PDB file of C-alpha atoms in Angstrom:
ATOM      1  CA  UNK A   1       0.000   0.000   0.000  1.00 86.00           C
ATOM      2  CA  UNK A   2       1.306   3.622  -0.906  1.00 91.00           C
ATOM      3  CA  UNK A   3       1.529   6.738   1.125  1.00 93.00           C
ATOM      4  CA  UNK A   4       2.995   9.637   1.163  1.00 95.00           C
ATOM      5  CA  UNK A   5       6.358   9.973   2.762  1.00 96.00           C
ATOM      6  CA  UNK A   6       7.486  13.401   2.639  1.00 96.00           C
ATOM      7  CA  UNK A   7       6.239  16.188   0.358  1.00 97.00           C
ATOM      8  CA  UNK A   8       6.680  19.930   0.347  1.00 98.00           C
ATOM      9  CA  UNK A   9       6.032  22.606  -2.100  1.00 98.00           C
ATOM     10  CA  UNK A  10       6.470  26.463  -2.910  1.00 98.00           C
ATOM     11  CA  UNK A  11       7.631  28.944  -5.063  1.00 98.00           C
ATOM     12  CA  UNK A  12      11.179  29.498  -6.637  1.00 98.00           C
ATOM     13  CA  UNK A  13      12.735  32.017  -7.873  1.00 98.00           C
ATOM     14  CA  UNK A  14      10.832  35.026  -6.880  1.00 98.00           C
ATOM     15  CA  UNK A  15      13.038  38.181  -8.060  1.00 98.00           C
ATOM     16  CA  UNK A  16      12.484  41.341  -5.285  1.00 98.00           C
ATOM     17  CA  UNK A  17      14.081  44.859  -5.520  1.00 98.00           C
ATOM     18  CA  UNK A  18      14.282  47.221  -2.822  1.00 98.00           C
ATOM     19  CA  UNK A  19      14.984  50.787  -2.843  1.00 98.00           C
ATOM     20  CA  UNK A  20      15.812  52.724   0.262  1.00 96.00           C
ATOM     21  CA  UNK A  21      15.665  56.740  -0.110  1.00 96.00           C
ATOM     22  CA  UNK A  22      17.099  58.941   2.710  1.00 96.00           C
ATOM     23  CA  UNK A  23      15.641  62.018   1.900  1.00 94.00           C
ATOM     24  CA  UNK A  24      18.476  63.863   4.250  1.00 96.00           C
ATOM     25  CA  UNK A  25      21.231  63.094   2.043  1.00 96.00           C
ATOM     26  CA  UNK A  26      19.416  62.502  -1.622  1.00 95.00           C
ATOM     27  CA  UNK A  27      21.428  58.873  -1.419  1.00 97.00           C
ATOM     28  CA  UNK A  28      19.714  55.588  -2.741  1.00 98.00           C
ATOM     29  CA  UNK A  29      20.245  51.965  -1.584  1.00 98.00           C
ATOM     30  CA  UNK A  30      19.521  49.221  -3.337  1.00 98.00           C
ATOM     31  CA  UNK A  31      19.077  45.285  -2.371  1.00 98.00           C
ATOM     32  CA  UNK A  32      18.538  42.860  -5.137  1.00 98.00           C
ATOM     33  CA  UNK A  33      17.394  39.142  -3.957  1.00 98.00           C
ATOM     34  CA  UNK A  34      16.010  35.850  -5.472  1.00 98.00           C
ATOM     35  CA  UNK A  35      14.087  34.065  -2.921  1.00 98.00           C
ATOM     36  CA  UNK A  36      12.528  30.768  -2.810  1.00 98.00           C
ATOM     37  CA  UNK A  37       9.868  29.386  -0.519  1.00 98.00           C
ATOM     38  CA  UNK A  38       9.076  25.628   0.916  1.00 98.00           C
ATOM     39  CA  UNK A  39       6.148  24.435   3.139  1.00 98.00           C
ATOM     40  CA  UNK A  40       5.544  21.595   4.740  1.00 98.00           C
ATOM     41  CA  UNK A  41       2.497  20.380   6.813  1.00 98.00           C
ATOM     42  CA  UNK A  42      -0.785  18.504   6.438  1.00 98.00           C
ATOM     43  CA  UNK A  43      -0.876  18.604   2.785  1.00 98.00           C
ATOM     44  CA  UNK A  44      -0.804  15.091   1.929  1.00 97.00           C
ATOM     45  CA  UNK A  45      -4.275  15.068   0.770  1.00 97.00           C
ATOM     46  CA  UNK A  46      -3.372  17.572  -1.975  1.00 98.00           C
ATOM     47  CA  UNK A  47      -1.623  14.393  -3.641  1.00 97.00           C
ATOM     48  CA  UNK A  48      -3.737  11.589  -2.611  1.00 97.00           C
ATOM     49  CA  UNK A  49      -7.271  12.923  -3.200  1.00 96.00           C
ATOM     50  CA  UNK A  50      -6.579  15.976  -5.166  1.00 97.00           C
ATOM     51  CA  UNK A  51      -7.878  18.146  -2.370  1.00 97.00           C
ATOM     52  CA  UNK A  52      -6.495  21.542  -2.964  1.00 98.00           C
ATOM     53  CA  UNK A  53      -8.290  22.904  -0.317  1.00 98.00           C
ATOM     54  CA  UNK A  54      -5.086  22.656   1.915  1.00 98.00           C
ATOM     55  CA  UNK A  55      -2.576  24.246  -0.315  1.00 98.00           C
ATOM     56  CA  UNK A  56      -1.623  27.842  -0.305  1.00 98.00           C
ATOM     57  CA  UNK A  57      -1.512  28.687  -3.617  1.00 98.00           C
ATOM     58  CA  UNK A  58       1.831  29.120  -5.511  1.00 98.00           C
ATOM     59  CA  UNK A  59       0.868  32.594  -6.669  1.00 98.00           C
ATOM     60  CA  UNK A  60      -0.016  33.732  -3.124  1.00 98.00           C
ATOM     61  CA  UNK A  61       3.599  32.734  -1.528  1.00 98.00           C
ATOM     62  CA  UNK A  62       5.228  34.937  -4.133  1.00 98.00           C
ATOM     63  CA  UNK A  63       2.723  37.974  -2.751  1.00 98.00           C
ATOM     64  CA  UNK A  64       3.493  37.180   0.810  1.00 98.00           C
ATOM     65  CA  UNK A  65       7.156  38.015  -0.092  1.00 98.00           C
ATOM     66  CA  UNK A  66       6.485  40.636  -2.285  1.00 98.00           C
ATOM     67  CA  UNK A  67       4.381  41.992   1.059  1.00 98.00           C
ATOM     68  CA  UNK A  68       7.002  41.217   3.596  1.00 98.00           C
ATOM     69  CA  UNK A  69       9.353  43.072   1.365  1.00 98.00           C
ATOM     70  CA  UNK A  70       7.168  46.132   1.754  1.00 98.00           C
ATOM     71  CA  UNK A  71       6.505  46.245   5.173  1.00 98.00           C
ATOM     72  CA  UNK A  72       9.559  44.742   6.809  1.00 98.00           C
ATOM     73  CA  UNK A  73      13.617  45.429   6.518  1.00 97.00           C
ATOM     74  CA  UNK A  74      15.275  43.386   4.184  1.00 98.00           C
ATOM     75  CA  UNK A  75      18.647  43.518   5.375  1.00 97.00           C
ATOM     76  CA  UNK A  76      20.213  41.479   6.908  1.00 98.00           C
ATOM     77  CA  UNK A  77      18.673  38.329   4.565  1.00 98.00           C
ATOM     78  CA  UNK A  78      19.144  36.731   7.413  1.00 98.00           C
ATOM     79  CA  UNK A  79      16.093  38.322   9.496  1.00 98.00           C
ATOM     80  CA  UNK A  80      14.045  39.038   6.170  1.00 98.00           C
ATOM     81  CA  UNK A  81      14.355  34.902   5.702  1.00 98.00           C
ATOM     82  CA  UNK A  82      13.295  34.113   9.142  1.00 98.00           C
ATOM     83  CA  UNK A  83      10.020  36.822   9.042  1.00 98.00           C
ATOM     84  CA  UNK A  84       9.212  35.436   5.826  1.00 98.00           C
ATOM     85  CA  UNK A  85       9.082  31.547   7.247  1.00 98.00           C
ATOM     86  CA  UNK A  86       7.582  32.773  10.630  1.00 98.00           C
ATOM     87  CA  UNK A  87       4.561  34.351   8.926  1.00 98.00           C
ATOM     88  CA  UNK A  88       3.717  31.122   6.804  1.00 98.00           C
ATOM     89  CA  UNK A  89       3.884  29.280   9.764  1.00 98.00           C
ATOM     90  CA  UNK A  90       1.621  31.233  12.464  1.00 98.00           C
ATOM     91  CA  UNK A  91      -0.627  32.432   9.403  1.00 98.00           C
ATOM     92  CA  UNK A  92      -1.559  28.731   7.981  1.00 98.00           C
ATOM     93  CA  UNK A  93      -2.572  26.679  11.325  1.00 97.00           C
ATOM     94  CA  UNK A  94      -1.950  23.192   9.112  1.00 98.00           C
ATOM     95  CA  UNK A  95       1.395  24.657   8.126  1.00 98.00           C
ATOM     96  CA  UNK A  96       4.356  23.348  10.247  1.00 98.00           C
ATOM     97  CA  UNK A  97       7.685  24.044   8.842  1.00 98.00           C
ATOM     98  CA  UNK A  98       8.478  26.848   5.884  1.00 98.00           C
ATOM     99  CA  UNK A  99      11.746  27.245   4.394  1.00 98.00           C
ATOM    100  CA  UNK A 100      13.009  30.055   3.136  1.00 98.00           C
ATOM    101  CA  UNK A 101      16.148  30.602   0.682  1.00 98.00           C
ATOM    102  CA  UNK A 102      17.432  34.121   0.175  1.00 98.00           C
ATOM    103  CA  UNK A 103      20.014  34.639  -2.462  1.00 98.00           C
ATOM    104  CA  UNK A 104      21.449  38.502  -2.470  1.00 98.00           C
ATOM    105  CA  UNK A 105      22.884  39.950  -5.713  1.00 98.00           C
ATOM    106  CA  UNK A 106      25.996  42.677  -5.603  1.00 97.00           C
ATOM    107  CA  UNK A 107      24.816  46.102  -6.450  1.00 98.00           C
ATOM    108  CA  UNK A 108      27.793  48.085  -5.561  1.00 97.00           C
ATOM    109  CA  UNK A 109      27.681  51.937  -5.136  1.00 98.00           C
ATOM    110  CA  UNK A 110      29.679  53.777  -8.431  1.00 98.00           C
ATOM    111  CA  UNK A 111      32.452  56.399  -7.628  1.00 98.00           C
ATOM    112  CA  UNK A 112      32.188  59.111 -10.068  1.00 98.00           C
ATOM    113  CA  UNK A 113      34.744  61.902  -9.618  1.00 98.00           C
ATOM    114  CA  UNK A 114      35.666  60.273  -6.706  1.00 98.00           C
ATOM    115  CA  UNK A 115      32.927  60.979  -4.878  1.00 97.00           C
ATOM    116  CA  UNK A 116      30.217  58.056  -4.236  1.00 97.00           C
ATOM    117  CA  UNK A 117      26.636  58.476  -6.628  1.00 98.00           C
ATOM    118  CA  UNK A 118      23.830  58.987  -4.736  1.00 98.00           C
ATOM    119  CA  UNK A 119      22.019  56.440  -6.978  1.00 98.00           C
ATOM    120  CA  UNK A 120      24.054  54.438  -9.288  1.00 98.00           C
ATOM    121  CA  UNK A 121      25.305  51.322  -9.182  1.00 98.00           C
ATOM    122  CA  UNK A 122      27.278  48.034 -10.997  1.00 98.00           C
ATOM    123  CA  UNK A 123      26.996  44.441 -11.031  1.00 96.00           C
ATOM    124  CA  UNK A 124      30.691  43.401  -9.530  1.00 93.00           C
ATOM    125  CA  UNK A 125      30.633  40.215  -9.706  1.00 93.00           C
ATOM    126  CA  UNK A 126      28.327  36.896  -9.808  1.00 95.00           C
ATOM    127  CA  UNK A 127      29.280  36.373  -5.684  1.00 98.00           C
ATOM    128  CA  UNK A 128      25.908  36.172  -3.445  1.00 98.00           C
ATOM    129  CA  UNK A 129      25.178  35.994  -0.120  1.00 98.00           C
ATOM    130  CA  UNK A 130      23.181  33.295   0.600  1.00 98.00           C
ATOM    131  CA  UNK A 131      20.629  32.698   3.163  1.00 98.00           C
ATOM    132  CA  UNK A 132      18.193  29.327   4.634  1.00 98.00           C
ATOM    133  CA  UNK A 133      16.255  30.366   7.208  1.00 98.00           C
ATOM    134  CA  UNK A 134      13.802  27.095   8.342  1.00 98.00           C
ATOM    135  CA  UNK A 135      10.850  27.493  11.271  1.00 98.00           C
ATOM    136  CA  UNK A 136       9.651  24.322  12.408  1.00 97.00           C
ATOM    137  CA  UNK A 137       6.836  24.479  14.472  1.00 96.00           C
ATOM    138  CA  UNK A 138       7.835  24.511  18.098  1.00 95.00           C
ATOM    139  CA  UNK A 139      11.925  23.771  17.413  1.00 97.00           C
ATOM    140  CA  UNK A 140      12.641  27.599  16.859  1.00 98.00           C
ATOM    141  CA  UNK A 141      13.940  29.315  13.613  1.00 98.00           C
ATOM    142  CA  UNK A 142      17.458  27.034  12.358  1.00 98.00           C
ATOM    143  CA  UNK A 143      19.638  29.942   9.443  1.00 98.00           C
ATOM    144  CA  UNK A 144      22.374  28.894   7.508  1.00 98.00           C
ATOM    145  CA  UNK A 145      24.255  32.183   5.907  1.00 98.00           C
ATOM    146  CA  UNK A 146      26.945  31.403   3.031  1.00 98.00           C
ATOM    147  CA  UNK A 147      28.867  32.604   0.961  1.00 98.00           C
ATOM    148  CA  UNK A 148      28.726  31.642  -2.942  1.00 98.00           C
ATOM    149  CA  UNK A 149      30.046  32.042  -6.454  1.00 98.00           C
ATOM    150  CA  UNK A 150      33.358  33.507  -4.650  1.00 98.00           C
ATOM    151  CA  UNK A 151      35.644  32.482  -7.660  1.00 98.00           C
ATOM    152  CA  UNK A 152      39.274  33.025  -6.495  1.00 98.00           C
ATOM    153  CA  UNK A 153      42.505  32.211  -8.263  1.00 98.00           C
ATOM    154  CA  UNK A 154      46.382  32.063  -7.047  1.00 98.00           C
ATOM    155  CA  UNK A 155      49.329  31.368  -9.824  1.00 97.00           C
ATOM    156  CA  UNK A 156      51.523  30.020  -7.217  1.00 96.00           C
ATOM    157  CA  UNK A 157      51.405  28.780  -3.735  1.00 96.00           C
ATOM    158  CA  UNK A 158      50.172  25.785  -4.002  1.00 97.00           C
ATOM    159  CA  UNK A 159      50.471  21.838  -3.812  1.00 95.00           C
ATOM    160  CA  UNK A 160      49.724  18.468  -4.128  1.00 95.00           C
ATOM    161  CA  UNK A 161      51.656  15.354  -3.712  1.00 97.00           C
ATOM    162  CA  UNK A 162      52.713  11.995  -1.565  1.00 96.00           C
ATOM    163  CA  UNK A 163      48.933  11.063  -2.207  1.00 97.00           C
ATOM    164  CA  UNK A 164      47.534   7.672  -2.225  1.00 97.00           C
ATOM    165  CA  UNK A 165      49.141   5.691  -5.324  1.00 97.00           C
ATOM    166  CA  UNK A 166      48.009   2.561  -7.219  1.00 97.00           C
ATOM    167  CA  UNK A 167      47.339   0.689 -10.444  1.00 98.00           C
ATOM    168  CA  UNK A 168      44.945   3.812 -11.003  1.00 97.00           C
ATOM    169  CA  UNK A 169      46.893   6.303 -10.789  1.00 97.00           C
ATOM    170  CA  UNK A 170      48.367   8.555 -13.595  1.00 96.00           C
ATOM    171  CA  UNK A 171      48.556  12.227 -11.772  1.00 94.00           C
ATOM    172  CA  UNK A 172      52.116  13.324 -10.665  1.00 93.00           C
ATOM    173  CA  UNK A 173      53.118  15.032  -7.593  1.00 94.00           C
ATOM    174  CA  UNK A 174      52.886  18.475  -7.935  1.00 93.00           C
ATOM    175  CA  UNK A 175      54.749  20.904  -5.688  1.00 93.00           C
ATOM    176  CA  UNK A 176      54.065  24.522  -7.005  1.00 94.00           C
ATOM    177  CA  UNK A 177      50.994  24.570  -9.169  1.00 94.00           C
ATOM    178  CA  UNK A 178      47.907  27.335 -10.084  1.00 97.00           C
ATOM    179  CA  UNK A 179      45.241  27.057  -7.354  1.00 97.00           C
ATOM    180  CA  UNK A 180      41.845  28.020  -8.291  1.00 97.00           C
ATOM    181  CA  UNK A 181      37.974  27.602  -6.673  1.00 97.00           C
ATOM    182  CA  UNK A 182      34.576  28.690  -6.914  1.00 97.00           C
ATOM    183  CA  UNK A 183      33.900  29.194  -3.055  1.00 98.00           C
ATOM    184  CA  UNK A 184      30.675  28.022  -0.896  1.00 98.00           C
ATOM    185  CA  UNK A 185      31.191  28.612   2.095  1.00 98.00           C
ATOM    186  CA  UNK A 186      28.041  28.459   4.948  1.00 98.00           C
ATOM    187  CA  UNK A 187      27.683  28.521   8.440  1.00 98.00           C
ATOM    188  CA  UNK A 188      25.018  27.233  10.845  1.00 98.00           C
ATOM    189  CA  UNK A 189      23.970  29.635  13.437  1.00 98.00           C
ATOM    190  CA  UNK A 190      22.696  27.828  16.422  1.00 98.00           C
ATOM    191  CA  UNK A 191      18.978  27.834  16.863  1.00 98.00           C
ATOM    192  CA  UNK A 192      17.080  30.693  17.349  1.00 98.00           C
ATOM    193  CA  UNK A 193      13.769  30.138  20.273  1.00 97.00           C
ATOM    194  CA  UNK A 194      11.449  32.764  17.990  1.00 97.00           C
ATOM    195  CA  UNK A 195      12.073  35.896  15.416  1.00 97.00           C
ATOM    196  CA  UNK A 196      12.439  38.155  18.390  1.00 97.00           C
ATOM    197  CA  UNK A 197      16.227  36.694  18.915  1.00 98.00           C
ATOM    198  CA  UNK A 198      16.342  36.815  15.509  1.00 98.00           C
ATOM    199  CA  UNK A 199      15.896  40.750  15.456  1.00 98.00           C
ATOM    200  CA  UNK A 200      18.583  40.748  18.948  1.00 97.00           C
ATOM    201  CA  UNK A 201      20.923  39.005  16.624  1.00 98.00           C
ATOM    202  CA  UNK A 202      21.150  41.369  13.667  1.00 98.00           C
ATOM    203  CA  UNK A 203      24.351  43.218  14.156  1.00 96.00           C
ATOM    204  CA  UNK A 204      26.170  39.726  13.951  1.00 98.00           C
ATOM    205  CA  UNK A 205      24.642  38.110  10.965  1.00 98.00           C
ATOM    206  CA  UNK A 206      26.329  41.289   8.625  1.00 98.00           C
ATOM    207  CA  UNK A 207      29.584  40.866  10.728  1.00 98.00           C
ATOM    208  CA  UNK A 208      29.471  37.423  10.575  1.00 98.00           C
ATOM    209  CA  UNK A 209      29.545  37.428   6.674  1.00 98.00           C
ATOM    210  CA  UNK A 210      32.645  39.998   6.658  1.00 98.00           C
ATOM    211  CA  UNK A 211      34.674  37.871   8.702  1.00 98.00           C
ATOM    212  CA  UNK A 212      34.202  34.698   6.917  1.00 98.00           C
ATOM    213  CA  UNK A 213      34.801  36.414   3.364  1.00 98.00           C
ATOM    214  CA  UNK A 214      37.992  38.060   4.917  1.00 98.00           C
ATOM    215  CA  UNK A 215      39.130  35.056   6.256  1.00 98.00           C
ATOM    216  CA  UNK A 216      38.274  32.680   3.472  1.00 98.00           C
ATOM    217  CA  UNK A 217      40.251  35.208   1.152  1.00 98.00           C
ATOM    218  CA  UNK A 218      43.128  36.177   3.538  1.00 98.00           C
ATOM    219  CA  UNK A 219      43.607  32.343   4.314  1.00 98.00           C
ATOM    220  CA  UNK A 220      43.496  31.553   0.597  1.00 98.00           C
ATOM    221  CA  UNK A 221      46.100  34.420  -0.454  1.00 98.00           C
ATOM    222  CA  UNK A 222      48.659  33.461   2.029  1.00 97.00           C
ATOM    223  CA  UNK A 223      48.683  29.591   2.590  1.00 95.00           C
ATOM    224  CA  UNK A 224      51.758  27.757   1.346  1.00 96.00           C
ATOM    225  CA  UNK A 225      48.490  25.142   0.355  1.00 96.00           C
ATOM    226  CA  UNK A 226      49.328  21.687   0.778  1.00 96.00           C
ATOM    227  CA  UNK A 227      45.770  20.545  -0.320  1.00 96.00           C
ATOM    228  CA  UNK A 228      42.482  22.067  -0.513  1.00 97.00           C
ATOM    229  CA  UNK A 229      41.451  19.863   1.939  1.00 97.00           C
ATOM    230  CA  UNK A 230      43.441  21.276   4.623  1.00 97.00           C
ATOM    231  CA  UNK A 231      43.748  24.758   3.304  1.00 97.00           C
ATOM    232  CA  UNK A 232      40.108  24.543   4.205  1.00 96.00           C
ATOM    233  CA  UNK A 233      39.455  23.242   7.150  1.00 98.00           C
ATOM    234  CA  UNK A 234      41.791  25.873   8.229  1.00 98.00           C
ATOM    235  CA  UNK A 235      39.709  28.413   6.843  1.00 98.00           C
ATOM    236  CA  UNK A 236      36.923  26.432   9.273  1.00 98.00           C
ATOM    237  CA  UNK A 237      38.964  26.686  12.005  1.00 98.00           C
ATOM    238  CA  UNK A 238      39.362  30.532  12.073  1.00 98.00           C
ATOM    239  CA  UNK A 239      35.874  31.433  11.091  1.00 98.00           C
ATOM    240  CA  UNK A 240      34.683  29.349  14.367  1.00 98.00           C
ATOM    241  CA  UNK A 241      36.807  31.172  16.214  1.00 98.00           C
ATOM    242  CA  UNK A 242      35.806  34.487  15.602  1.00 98.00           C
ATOM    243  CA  UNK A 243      32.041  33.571  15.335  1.00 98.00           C
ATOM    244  CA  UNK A 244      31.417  31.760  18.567  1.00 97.00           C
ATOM    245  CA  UNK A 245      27.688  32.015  17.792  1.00 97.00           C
ATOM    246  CA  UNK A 246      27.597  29.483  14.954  1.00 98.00           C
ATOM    247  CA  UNK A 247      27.868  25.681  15.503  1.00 98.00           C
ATOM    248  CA  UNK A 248      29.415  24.742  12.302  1.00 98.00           C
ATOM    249  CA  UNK A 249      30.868  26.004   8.970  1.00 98.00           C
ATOM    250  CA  UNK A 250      31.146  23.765   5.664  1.00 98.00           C
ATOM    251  CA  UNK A 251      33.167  24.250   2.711  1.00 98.00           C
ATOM    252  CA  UNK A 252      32.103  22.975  -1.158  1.00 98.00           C
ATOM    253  CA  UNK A 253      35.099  23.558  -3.287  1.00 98.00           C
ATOM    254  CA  UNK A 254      35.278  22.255  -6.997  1.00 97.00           C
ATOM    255  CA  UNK A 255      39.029  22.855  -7.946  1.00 95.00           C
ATOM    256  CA  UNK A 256      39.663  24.648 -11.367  1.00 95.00           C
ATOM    257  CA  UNK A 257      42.303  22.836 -13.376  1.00 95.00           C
ATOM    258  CA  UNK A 258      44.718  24.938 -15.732  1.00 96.00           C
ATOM    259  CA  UNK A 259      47.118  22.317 -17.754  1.00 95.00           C
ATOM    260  CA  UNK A 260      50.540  23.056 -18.593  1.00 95.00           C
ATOM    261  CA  UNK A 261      50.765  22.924 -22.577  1.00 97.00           C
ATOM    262  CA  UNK A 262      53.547  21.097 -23.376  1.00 98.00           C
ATOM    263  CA  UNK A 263      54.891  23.239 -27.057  1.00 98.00           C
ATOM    264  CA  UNK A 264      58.400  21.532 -27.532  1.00 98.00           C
ATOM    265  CA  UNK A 265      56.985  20.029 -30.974  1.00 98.00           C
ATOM    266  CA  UNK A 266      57.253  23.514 -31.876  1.00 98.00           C
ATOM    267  CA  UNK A 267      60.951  24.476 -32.210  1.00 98.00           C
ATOM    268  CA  UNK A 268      61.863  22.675 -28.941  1.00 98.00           C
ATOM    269  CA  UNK A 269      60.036  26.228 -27.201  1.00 98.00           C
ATOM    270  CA  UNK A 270      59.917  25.096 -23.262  1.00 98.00           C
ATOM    271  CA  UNK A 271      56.762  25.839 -21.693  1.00 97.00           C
ATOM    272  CA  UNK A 272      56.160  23.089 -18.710  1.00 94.00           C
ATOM    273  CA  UNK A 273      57.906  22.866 -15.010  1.00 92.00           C
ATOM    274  CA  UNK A 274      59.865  26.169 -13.957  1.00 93.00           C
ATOM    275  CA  UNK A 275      59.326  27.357 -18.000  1.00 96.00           C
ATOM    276  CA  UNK A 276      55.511  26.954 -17.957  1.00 96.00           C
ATOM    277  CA  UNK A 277      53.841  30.440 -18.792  1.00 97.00           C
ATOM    278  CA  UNK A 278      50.986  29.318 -21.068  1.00 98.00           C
ATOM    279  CA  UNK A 279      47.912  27.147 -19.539  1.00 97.00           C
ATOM    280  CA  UNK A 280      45.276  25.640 -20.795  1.00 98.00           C
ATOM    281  CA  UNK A 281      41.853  26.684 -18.540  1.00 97.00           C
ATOM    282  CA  UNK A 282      39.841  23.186 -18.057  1.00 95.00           C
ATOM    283  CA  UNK A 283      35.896  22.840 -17.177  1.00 89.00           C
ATOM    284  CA  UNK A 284      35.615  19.455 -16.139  1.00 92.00           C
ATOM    285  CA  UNK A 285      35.850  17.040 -14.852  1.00 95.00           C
ATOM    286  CA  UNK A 286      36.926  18.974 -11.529  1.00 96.00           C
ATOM    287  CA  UNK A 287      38.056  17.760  -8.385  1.00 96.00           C
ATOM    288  CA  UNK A 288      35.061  18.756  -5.461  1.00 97.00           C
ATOM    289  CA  UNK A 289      36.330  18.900  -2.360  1.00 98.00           C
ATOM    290  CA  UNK A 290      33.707  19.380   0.363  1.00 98.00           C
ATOM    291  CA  UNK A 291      34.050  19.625   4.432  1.00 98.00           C
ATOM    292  CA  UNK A 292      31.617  20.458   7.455  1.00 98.00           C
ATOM    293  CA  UNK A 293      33.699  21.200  10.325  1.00 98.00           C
ATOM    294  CA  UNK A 294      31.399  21.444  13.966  1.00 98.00           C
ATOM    295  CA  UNK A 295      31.861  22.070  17.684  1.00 94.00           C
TER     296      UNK A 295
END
C-alpha cells in the first residue's frame, strides 16, 4: 500500500528589488534578492485525493514576499528569511515548517569623480550571499548564511603530492601549481527560540559574513596550500573562532584545473615545469572537495 512519505512545495525564484531613499542626504540603496519558498504540513491530501483545499496557492507565496518586502527590513537576509518563514507558519494553522532561501545579488555603489553616486550602481561580480532560514513548528527558527560564487585564483602557492598511489593512478606530484575555486562557504547559526532573537541578533549576521569572506580570502592568499582539503578546514577553524555564535561552517570547493601545454613540438620552445607560462583553462571534470567542520 502507498503513502505519502514526505512532500513539500512552494515557489522558486521570486526576483524582489528594494529601494531605500534617505531624503536627508538625496542617497539611494539598493538590495537585489532571489528568494525561494518551501512548506511543509498537512498537505498530503493535496496528492492523494486531489484536495487543494489545503494548499496555499503558488501565486499567493510569491505575494506574501512581495508583502514582507514592503513592510519589513530586508537587510540582513538573514532576518528578512526568518520573518518570511515565521509568517507562513503562524498564518496557515496546518502549516508546520516553511523554508526560506534568500540569495542577495551585488549592487555596488559607483564612484564618479571620486565621490560616491547617490544612486548608481554596478553588477561586480556573480558572488551572493546566501541565506536558509527554516521554522519548524515549536523547534525555533534554524539559518544557515553562506557565501557563494566567490571564484578566487592564485598562480603560485600551491600543492599536491605523496597522495595515495596505485594501479589507477596517472597524476604526478605536484609541488608549485595554479590554485583556483569557486567558493561556498556556509555557516550554521545555532537555533534561534522565535524571530524576536532573531531581530537581537542582527548586528552579527552582517559581521558574521565579513569575517568569513575576509578570512576565506586572507587564508586563501597566504597559505603555502598543501591541499584544498586542509587549506580549508583551516579556513573552518578561524571562522569558528571568531564567530562563537555558529555551531558549524562547511566548505564545497570544486578545484579549477589549468594544464601546462607542453609546445616543444614547436621548435623545442619550453613551456612546462619552472618554464611553464601558457595554460590551458579546463571545465571538467573537476576535483570537489567538500568539508563540514562542527563544535
Amino acid at each position: 500500500m502507498a503513502s505519502v512519505s514526505a512532500a513539500q512545495y512552494g515557489k522558486d525564484n521570486i526576483r524582489v528589488y528594494k529601494v531605500h531613499k534617505d531624503e536627508k542626504t538625496g542617497f539611494q540603496t539598493v538590495v537585489e534578492m532571489t528568494v525561494c519558498v518551501l512548506l511543509k504540513g498537512d498537505i498530503e491530501t493535496s496528492y492523494t485525493e486531489a484536495d487543494n483545499s489545503v494548499v496555499v496557492a503558488t501565486d499567493s507565496m510569491k505575494n506574501t514576499v512581495y508583502i514582507m518586502a514592503k513592510q519589513h527590513p530586508v537587510t540582513p537576509a538573514e532576518l528578512f528569511g526568518a520573518i518570511v518563514a515565521t509568517h507562513f507558519v503562524e498564518t496557515y494553522k496546518h502549516i508546520h515548517s516553511a523554508e526560506v532561501k534568500v540569495k542577495v545579488h551585488r549592487w555596488t555603489r559607483l564612484t564618479v569623480d571620486g565621490m560616491p553616486h547617490p544612486h548608481s550602481f554596478f553588477r561586480d561580480g556573480s558572488e551572493t550571499r546566501n541565506v536558509e532560514a527554516t521554522v519548524m513548528e515549536g523547534n525555533g527558527i534554524s539559518i544557515r548564511s553562506a557565501i557563494a560564487g566567490l571564484l578566487v585564483l592564485k598562480s603560485t602557492g600551491s600543492a599536491f603530492h605523496t597522495f595515495y598511489r596505485d594501479e589507477y593512478t596517472t597524476l604526478p606530484d605536484v609541488y608549485d601549481r595554479i590554485l583556483s575555486t569557486e567558493v561556498d562557504c556556509g555557516w550554521k547559526w545555532n537555533t534561534f527560540s522565535n524571530i524576536n532573537e532573531v531581530e537581537s541578533a542582527v548586528p552579527k549576521f552582517d559581521n558574521a559574513w565579513e569575517a568569513a569572506r575576509k578570512i576565506t580570502l586572507d587564508t586563501f592568499a597566504k597559505e603555502v596550500s598543501p591541499s584544498v582539503q586542509n587549506t580549508l578546514y583551516k579556513m573552518c577553524e578561524q571562522i569558528m573562532a571568531a564567530v562563537p555564535e555558529i555551531a558549524a561552517v562547511d566548505y564545497s570547493l570544486p578545484n579549477k584545473h589549468y594544464f601546462e601545454i607542453d609546445l616543444s613540438w614547436h621548435k623545442g620552445l619550453q613551456n612546462t615545469g619552472k618554464d611553464a607560462e601558457v595554460y590551458a583553462p579546463q571545465s571538467d571534470p573537476n576535483g570537489l572537495i567538500q568539508c563540514t567542520v562542527s563544535r
